[in-house]
CSV table of C-alpha atoms in Angstrom, one decimal:
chain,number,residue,atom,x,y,z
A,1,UNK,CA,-81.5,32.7,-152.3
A,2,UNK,CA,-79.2,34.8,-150.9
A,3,UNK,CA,-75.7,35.6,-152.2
A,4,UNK,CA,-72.9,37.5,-150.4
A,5,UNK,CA,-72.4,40.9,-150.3
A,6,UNK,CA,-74.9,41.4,-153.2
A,7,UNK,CA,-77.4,44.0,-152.9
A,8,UNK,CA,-80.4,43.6,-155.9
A,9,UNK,CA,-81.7,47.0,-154.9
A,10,UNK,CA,-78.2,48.8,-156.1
A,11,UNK,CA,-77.0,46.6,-158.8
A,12,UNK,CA,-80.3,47.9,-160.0
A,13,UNK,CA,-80.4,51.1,-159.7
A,14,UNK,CA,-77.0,51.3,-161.5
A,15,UNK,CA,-78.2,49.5,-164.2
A,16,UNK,CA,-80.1,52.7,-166.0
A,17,UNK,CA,-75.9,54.3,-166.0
A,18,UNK,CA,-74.2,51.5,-166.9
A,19,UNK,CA,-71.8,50.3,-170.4
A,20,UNK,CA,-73.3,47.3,-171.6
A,21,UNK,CA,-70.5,45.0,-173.6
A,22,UNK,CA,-71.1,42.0,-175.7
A,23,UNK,CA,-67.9,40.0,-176.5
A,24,UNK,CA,-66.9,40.3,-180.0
A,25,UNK,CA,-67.1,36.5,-180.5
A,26,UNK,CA,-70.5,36.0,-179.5
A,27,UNK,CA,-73.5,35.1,-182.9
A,28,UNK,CA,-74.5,38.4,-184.0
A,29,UNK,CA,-78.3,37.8,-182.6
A,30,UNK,CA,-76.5,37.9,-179.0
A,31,UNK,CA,-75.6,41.5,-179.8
A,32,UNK,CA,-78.4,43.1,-181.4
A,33,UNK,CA,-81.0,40.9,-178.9
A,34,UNK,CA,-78.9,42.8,-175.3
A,35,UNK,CA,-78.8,45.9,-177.2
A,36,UNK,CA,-82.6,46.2,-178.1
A,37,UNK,CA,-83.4,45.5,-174.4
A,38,UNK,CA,-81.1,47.5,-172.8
A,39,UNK,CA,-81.9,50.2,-175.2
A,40,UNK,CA,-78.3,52.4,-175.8
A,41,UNK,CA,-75.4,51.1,-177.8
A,42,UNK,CA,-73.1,48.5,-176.5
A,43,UNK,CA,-70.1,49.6,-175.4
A,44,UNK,CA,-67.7,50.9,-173.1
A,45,UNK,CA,-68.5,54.0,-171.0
A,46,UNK,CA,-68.2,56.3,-168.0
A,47,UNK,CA,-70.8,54.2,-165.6
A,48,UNK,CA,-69.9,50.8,-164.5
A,49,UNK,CA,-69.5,47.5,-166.6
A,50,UNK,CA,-72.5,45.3,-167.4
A,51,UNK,CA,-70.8,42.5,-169.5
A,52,UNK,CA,-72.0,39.6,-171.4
A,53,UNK,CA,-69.6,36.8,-172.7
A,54,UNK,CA,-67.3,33.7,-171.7
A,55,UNK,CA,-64.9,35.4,-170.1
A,56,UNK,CA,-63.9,38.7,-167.9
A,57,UNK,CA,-64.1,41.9,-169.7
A,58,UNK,CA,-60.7,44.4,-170.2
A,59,UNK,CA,-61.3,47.3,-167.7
A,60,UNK,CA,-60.2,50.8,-168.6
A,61,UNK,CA,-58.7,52.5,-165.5
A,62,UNK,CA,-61.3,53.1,-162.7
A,63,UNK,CA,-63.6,50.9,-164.2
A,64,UNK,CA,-65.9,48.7,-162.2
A,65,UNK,CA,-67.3,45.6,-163.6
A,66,UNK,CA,-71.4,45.9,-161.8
A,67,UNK,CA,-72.4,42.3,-163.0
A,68,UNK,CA,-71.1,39.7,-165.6
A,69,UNK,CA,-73.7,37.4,-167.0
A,70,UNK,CA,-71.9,34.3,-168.4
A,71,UNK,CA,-72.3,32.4,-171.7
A,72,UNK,CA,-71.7,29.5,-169.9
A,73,UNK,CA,-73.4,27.2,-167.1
A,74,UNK,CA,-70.0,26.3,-165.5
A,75,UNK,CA,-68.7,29.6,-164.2
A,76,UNK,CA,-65.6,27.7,-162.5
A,77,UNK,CA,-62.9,29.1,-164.8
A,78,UNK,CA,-64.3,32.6,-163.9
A,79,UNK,CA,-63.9,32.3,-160.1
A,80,UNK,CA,-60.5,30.7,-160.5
A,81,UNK,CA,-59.1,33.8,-162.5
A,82,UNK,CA,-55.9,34.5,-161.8
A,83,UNK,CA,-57.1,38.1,-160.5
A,84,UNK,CA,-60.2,36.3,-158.6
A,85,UNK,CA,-63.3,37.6,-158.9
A,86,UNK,CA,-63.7,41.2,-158.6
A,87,UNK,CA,-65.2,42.0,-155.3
A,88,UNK,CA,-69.2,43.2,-155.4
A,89,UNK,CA,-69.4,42.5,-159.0
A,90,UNK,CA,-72.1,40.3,-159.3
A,91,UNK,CA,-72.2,36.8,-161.9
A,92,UNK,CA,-75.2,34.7,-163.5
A,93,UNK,CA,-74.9,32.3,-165.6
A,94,UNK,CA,-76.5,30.9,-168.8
A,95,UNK,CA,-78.6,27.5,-168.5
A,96,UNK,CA,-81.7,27.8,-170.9
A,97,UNK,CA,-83.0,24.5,-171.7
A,98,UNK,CA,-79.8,22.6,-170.5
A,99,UNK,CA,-81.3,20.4,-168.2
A,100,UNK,CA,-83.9,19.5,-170.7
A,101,UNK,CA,-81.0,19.1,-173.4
A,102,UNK,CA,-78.9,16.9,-170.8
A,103,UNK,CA,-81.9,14.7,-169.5
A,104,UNK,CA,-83.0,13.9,-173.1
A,105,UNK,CA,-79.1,12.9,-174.0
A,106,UNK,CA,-79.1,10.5,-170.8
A,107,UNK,CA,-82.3,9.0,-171.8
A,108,UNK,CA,-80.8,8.4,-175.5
A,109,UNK,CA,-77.7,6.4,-174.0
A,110,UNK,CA,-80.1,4.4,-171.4
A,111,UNK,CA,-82.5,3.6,-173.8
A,112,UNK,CA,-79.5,2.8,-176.2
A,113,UNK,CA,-78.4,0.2,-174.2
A,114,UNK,CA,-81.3,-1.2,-172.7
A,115,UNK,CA,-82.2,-2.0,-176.4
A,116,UNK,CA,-78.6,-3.3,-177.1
A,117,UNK,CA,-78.1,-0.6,-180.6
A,118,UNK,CA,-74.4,-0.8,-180.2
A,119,UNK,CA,-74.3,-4.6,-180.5
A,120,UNK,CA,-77.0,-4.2,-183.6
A,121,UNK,CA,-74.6,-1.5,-184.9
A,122,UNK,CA,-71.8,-4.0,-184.5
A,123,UNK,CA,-73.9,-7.0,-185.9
A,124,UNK,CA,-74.9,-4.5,-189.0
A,125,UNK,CA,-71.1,-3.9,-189.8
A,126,UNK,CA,-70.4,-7.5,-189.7
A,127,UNK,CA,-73.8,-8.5,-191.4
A,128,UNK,CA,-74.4,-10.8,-188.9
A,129,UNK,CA,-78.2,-12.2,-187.7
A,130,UNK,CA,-78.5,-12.6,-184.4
A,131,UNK,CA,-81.7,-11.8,-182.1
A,132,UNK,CA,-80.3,-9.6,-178.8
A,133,UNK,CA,-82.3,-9.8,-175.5
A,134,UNK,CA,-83.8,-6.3,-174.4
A,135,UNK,CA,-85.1,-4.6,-171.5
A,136,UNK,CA,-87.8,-2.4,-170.4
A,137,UNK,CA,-86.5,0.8,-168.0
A,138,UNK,CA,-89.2,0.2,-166.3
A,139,UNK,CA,-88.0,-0.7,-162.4
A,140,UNK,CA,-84.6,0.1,-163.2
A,141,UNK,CA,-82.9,2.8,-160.9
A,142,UNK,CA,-80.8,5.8,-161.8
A,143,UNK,CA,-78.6,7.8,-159.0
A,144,UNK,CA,-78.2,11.6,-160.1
A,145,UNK,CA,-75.1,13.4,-158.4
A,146,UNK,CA,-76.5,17.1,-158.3
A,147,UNK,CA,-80.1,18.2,-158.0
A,148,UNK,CA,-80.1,21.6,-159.9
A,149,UNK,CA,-81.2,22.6,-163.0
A,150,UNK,CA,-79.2,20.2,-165.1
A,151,UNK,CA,-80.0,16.9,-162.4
A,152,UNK,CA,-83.6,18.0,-162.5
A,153,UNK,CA,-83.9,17.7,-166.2
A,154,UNK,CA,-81.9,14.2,-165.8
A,155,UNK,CA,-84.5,12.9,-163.2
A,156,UNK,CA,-87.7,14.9,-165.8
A,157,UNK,CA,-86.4,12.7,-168.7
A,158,UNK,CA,-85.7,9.8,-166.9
A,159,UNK,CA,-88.6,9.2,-164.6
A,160,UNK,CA,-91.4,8.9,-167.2
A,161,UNK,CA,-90.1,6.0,-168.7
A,162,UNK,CA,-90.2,4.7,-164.9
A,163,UNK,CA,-86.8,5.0,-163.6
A,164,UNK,CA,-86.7,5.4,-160.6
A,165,UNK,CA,-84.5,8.3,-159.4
A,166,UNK,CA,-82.5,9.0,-156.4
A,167,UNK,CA,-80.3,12.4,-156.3
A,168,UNK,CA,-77.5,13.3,-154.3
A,169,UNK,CA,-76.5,16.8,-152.6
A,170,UNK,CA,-75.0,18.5,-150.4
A,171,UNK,CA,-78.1,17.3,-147.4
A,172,UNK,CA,-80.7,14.9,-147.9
A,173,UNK,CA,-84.4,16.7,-148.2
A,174,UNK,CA,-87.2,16.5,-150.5
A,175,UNK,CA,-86.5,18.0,-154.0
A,176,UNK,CA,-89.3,18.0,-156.9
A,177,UNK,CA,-88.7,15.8,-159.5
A,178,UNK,CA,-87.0,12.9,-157.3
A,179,UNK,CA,-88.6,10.2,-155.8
A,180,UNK,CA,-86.0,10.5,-153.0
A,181,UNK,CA,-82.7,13.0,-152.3
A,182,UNK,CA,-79.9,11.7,-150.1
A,183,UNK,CA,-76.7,13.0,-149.2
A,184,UNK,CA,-73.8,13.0,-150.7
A,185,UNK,CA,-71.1,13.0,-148.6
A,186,UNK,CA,-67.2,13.6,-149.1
A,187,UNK,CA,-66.4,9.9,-151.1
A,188,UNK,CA,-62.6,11.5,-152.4
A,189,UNK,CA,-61.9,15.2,-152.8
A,190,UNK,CA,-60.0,16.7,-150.1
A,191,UNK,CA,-62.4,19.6,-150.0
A,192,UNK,CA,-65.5,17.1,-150.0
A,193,UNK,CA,-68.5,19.2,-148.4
A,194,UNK,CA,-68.8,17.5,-144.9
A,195,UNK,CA,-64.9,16.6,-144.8
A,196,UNK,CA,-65.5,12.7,-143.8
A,197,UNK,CA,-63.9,11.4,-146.4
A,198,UNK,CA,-66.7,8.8,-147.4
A,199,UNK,CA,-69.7,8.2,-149.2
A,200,UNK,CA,-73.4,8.8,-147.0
A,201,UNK,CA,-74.5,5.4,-146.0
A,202,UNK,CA,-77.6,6.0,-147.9
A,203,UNK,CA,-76.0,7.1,-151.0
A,204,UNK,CA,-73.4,3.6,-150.7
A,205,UNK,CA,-76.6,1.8,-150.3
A,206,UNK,CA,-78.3,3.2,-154.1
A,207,UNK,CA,-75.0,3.2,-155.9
A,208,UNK,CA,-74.8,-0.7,-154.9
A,209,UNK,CA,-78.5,-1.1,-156.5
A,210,UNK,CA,-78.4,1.5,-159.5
A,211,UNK,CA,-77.8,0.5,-163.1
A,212,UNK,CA,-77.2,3.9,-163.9
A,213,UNK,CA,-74.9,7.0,-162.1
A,214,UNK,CA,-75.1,10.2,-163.8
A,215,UNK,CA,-72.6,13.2,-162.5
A,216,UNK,CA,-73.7,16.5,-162.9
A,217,UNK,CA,-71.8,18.3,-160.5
A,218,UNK,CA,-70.5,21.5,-160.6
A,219,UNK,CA,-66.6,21.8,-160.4
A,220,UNK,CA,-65.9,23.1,-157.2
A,221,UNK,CA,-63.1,23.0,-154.5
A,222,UNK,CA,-65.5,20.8,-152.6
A,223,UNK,CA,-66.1,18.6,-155.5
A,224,UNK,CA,-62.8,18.6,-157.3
A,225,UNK,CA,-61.5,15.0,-157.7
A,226,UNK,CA,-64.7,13.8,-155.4
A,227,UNK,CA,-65.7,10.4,-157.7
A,228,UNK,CA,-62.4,8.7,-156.9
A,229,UNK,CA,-61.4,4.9,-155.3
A,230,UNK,CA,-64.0,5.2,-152.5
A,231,UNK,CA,-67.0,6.8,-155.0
A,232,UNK,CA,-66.6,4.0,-157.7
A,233,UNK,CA,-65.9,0.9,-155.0
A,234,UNK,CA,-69.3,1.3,-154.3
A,235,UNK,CA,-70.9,0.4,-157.5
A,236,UNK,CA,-71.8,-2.7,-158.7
A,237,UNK,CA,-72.2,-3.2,-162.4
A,238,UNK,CA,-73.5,0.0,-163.1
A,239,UNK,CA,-73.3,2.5,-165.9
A,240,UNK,CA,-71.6,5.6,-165.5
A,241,UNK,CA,-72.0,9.3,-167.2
A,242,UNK,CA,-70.7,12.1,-166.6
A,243,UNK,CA,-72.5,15.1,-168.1
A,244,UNK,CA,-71.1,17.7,-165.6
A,245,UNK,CA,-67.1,18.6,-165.0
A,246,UNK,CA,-64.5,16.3,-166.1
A,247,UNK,CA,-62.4,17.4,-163.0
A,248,UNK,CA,-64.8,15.7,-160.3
A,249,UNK,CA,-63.9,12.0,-161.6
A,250,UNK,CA,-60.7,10.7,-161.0
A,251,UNK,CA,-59.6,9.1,-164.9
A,252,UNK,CA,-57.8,6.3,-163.1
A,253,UNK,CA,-59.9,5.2,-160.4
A,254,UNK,CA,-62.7,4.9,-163.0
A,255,UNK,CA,-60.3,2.9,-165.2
A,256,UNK,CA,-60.0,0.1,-162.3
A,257,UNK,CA,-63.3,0.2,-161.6
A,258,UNK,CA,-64.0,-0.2,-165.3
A,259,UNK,CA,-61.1,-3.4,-165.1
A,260,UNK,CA,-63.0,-4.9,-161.7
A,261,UNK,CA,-66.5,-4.8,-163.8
A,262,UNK,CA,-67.6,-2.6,-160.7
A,263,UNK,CA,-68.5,0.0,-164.0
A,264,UNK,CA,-70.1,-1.8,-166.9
A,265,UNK,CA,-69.9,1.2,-169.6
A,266,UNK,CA,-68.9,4.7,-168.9
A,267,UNK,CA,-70.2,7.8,-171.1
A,268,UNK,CA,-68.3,11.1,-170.8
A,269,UNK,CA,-69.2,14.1,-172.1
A,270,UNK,CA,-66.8,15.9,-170.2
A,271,UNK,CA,-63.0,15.5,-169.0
A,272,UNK,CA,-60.3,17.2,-166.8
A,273,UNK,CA,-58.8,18.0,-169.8
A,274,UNK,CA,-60.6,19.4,-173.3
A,275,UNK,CA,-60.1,19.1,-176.2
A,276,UNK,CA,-58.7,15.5,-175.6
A,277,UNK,CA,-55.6,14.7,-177.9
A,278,UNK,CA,-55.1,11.7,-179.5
A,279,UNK,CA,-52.7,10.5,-176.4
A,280,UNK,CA,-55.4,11.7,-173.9
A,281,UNK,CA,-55.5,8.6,-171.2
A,282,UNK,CA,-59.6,8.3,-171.6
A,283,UNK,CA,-59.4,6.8,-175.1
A,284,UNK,CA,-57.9,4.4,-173.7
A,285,UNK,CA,-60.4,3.2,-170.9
A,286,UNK,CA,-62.1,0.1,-171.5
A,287,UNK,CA,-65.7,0.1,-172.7
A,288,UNK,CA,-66.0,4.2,-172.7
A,289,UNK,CA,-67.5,6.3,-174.8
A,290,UNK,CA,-66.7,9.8,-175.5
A,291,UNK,CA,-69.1,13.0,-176.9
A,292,UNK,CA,-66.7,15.8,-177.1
A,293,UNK,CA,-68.8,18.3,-174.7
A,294,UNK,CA,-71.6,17.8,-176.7
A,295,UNK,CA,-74.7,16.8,-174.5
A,296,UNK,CA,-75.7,21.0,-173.5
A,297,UNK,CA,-75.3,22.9,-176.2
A,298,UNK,CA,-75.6,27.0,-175.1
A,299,UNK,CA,-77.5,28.5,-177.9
A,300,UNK,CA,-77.9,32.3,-178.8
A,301,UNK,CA,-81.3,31.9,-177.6
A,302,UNK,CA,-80.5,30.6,-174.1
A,303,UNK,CA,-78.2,33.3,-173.4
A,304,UNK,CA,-80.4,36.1,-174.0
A,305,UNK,CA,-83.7,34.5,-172.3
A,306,UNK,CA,-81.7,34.3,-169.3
A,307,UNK,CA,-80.0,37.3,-169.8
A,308,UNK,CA,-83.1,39.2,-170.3
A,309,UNK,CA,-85.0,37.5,-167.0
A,310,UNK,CA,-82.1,39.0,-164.7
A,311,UNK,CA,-82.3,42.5,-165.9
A,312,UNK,CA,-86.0,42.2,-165.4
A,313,UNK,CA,-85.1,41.1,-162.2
A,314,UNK,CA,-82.3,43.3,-161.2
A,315,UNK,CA,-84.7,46.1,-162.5
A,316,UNK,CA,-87.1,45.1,-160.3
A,317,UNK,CA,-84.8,45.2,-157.4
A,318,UNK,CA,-84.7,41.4,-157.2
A,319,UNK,CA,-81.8,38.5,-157.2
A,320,UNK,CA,-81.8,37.2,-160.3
A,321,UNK,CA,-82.5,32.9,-160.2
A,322,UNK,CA,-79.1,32.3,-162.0
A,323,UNK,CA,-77.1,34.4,-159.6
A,324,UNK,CA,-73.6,32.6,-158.6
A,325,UNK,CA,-72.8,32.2,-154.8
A,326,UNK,CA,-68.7,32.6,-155.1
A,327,UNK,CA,-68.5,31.1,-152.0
A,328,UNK,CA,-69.9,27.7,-153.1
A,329,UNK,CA,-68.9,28.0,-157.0
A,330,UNK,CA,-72.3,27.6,-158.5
């Protein structure tokens, strides 16, 4: 993978000079984990800025920030600094075992439903007897938006129960873990990647036929408001969650599609908006349920396994595999 303007080779050669910071509210095991493998205490310094944290470091005068590994998977917030991002500094992110986190809390809401435990909940407050019909997820078909790390661990949990799986990008082309990858296409956002305007006909033909639509794009100016009017009219009943960026679904075109019945339930683990307030319009959308940005948790762990396998990389004059293109925003 190639990133612009980013040189492995220099970044690593610089590395052996460089301050290494921590920010201050990172666990304590964060700290002493970069500082053992950097081996020199953490702090600012005379060479250029390695940094590890949420957000962009302070730099002292003439300081240059070399590379930034982020705490967090979505580096959007980062890019969209009010300073942008500072030219040749290069960013990774932190994913550890997201996908696998993500995929197992999309199989716990499909199999939820498929063997009705919110109506048994429901029967269990009211003490009421009643035998529900259930279904095997066997045959059933899930579209993924997004094929990375997170979609992959969507389709890994998913397809052993026999889901079948279909994932959307940015082109259509074989991707491990899918039994079929099609394109996307520009349903809503403005800065949709092809700029039609409109869903791929095959992707319109699998949203008509899946009973589950899982988003787990990253929020970029191409995907910003994508899953609008056009997105939703194309589903038929299904069930929607969205485990990636609240800002790629439009709140009130998924509230009429809710109203049509063209979306039967919606889960969201994410919104345009976080923490939602008690006014915040998704409480109020019919049949929806919400889990706080709670599906991927980041642990202390993730961030220094994938901290650790870029500096091994970057030592080794190689790109790390969680280096950010800024052009694309992931």
């Amino acid at each position: 993978m190639a990133v612009e303007g980013m040189d492995p080779r220099r970044i690593g050669r610089e590395l052996d000079g460089a301050a290494v910071t921590v920010d201050p509210g990172l666990p304590a095991p964060v700290r002493a984990g970069v500082e053992e493998l950097v081996r020199r205490p953490l702090g600012p310094g005379a060479g250029p800025r390695v940094h590890v944290g949420p957000t962009l470091p302070g730099l002292g005068p003439g300081e240059r920030l070399l590379w930034m590994h982020s705490t967090n998977a979505g580096v959007d917030a980062l890019l969209a600094a009010s300073a942008g991002w500072p030219p040749g500094a290069l960013l990774t992110r932190t994913v550890g075992r997201m996908g696998e986190r993500i995929g197992q809390y999309v199989l716990a809401w499909v199999l939820a439903e498929l063997q009705q435990i919110p109506a048994f909940l429901e029967q269990q407050t009211s003490r009421t007897w009643n035998r529900l019909p259930t279904e095997l997820a066997d045959g059933t078909l899930a579209v993924v938006l997004g094929t990375g790390g997170i979609g992959a661990g969507i389709a890994a949990a998913l397809r052993p129960c026999g889901v079948r799986t279909v994932g959307a990008a940015r082109t259509a082309r074989p991707v491990p873990g899918f039994d079929e990858v099609v394109a996307l296409g520009a349903p809503d956002g403005p800065g949709a990647p092809d700029g039609s305007g409109a869903l791929s006909a095959e992707l319109t033909a699998a949203l008509g036929e899946a009973r589950w639509v899982v988003g787990a794009l990253p929020l970029t100016p191409a995907t910003e408001g994508l899953l609008g009017s056009g997105f939703f009219g194309a589903l038929a009943g299904a069930t929607f969650l969205n485990v990636g960026r609240g800002s790629t679904v439009r709140t009130e075109a998924l509230r009429r599609a809710l109203e049509e019945g063209r979306v039967a339930h919606a889960v969201l683990d994410v919104l345009p908006g976080e923490p939602a307030g008690p006014g915040a319009p998704a409480w109020e959308l019919p049949r929806t349920t919400l889990t706080a940005h709670s599906a991927g948790p980041t642990t202390a762990a993730d961030v220094l396994a994938d901290f650790r396998a870029a500096w091994h990389a970057l030592s080794a004059g190689r790109l790390p595999g969680l280096a950010v293109r800024a052009v694309r925003g992931y």
